Coordinates of C-alpha atoms in Angstrom, one line a residue:
M1 CA 27.4 -21.2 86.6
K2 CA 26.3 -17.9 88.0
T3 CA 23.4 -16.0 86.5
E4 CA 23.3 -12.2 86.5
F5 CA 19.5 -12.0 86.4
R6 CA 17.4 -12.5 89.4
L7 CA 13.7 -12.3 90.1
L8 CA 12.5 -9.1 91.8
E9 CA 10.3 -9.0 94.9
A10 CA 7.0 -7.1 94.8
S11 CA 8.4 -4.2 96.7
E12 CA 11.3 -3.9 94.3
K13 CA 9.1 -4.0 91.2
I14 CA 7.3 -0.8 92.2
S15 CA 10.5 1.2 92.5
S16 CA 11.8 0.1 89.1
E17 CA 8.6 0.9 87.1
Q18 CA 8.4 4.0 85.0
I19 CA 6.8 6.8 86.9
R20 CA 6.1 9.3 84.1
P21 CA 3.9 8.5 81.1
G22 CA 5.8 7.8 77.8
L23 CA 5.8 10.4 75.0
T24 CA 4.4 9.8 71.6
Y25 CA 6.5 10.5 68.5
W26 CA 4.8 13.9 67.9
K27 CA 5.0 15.0 71.5
D28 CA 8.7 14.3 71.6
A29 CA 9.2 16.0 68.2
W30 CA 7.3 19.1 69.4
R31 CA 9.3 19.2 72.7
R32 CA 12.6 19.1 70.8
L33 CA 11.5 21.7 68.3
K34 CA 10.5 24.1 71.2
K35 CA 14.0 23.8 72.6
N36 CA 15.6 24.8 69.4
K37 CA 15.4 28.7 69.1
L38 CA 16.4 28.9 65.5
A39 CA 13.9 26.3 64.5
M40 CA 11.1 28.2 66.3
I41 CA 12.2 31.5 64.5
G42 CA 12.0 29.6 61.2
L43 CA 8.6 28.3 62.0
V44 CA 7.4 31.8 62.8
V45 CA 8.8 33.2 59.6
I46 CA 7.1 30.4 57.5
G47 CA 3.9 31.1 59.3
L48 CA 4.1 34.9 58.6
M49 CA 4.9 34.2 54.9
T50 CA 1.9 31.9 54.6
L51 CA -0.3 34.5 56.3
F52 CA 0.9 37.3 54.0
A53 CA 0.3 35.1 50.9
V54 CA -3.3 34.4 52.0
V55 CA -4.3 37.8 53.3
G56 CA -2.1 40.1 51.2
P57 CA -4.2 39.9 48.0
L58 CA -7.2 41.2 49.9
F59 CA -5.4 44.6 50.5
T60 CA -4.4 45.3 46.9
P61 CA -6.7 47.0 44.4
Y62 CA -5.4 44.8 41.6
K63 CA -6.6 41.3 40.7
Y64 CA -4.8 38.6 38.8
S65 CA -7.2 38.9 35.9
D66 CA -6.4 42.6 35.5
Q67 CA -3.1 42.1 33.8
K68 CA -2.7 43.0 30.1
V69 CA -0.6 40.5 28.4
G70 CA 0.0 42.7 25.4
F71 CA 1.9 45.2 27.7
T72 CA 4.9 42.8 28.3
N73 CA 8.6 43.7 27.9
L74 CA 8.1 47.4 28.8
P75 CA 10.6 49.4 30.8
P76 CA 9.7 50.9 34.2
R77 CA 9.9 54.4 32.8
I78 CA 8.6 55.3 29.3
E79 CA 9.2 58.3 27.1
L80 CA 6.0 59.6 25.3
M81 CA 5.7 61.1 21.9
K82 CA 3.0 63.6 21.1
T83 CA 1.3 63.9 17.7
G84 CA -1.6 66.3 17.5
D85 CA -3.7 65.7 20.6
Q86 CA -2.6 62.1 21.1
Y87 CA 0.3 60.6 23.0
F88 CA 2.2 57.5 21.9
Y89 CA 4.9 55.2 23.3
F90 CA 7.1 53.4 20.8
N91 CA 9.1 50.4 22.0
G92 CA 12.0 50.3 19.6
D93 CA 13.4 47.0 20.8
Y94 CA 10.3 45.1 19.9
Y95 CA 8.6 47.6 17.4
F96 CA 5.4 48.0 19.4
L97 CA 3.4 51.2 19.4
F98 CA 1.0 52.0 22.2
T99 CA -1.5 54.8 22.7
S100 CA -1.2 56.6 26.0
T101 CA -2.8 59.3 28.1
K102 CA -0.9 62.5 28.9
D103 CA 0.2 61.1 32.3
G104 CA 1.7 58.0 30.8
R105 CA -1.0 55.4 31.3
L106 CA -1.0 53.0 28.3
L107 CA -4.4 52.5 26.7
E108 CA -3.9 50.0 23.9
K109 CA -1.3 48.3 21.7
L110 CA -1.7 49.2 18.0
D111 CA -1.7 46.5 15.4
K112 CA 1.4 46.4 13.1
V113 CA 0.3 46.6 9.4
S114 CA 3.7 46.4 7.7
T115 CA 7.4 46.7 8.1
N116 CA 9.8 48.2 5.5
Q117 CA 13.3 47.0 6.2
V118 CA 14.9 49.2 3.5
T119 CA 13.6 52.5 4.9
K120 CA 13.2 51.2 8.4
Q121 CA 9.6 52.3 8.7
V122 CA 6.9 50.5 10.6
T123 CA 3.2 51.1 9.8
F124 CA 0.6 50.7 12.5
D125 CA -3.2 50.9 12.3
L126 CA -5.0 53.5 14.5
D127 CA -8.7 53.3 14.0
G128 CA -8.4 53.0 10.2
E129 CA -5.6 55.5 9.9
S130 CA -2.0 54.6 9.2
V131 CA 0.7 55.7 11.7
I132 CA 4.2 55.4 10.3
V133 CA 7.2 55.3 12.7
D134 CA 10.7 55.8 11.4

């Protein structure tokens, strides 16, 4: 019976040993990632998005706590009504009435006092006075 394995001599052992050091799992993964151009572009995009998410709020004058929850469901452009020296915005879809400045900055949401379905009138309270909207 013939064996295919044989013992190596000392001089033959040196030539068959591994010359370069082995790579760890992470070194091999990083090397393969660097070779893939689309993966590197994706990595840069994710890094930029993370940077903008962390640094971006520092450059805006608004804070998360500045939002006014009562001003929800408003359109991007509003049409003001003038009564005397005061300006109002009426949201007909939700029956909300807001006081406003001349340039369209909303000040406060008025409280709804009553709704008359027959005459389709809504009454709001403005500092003790009744404001009726048809």
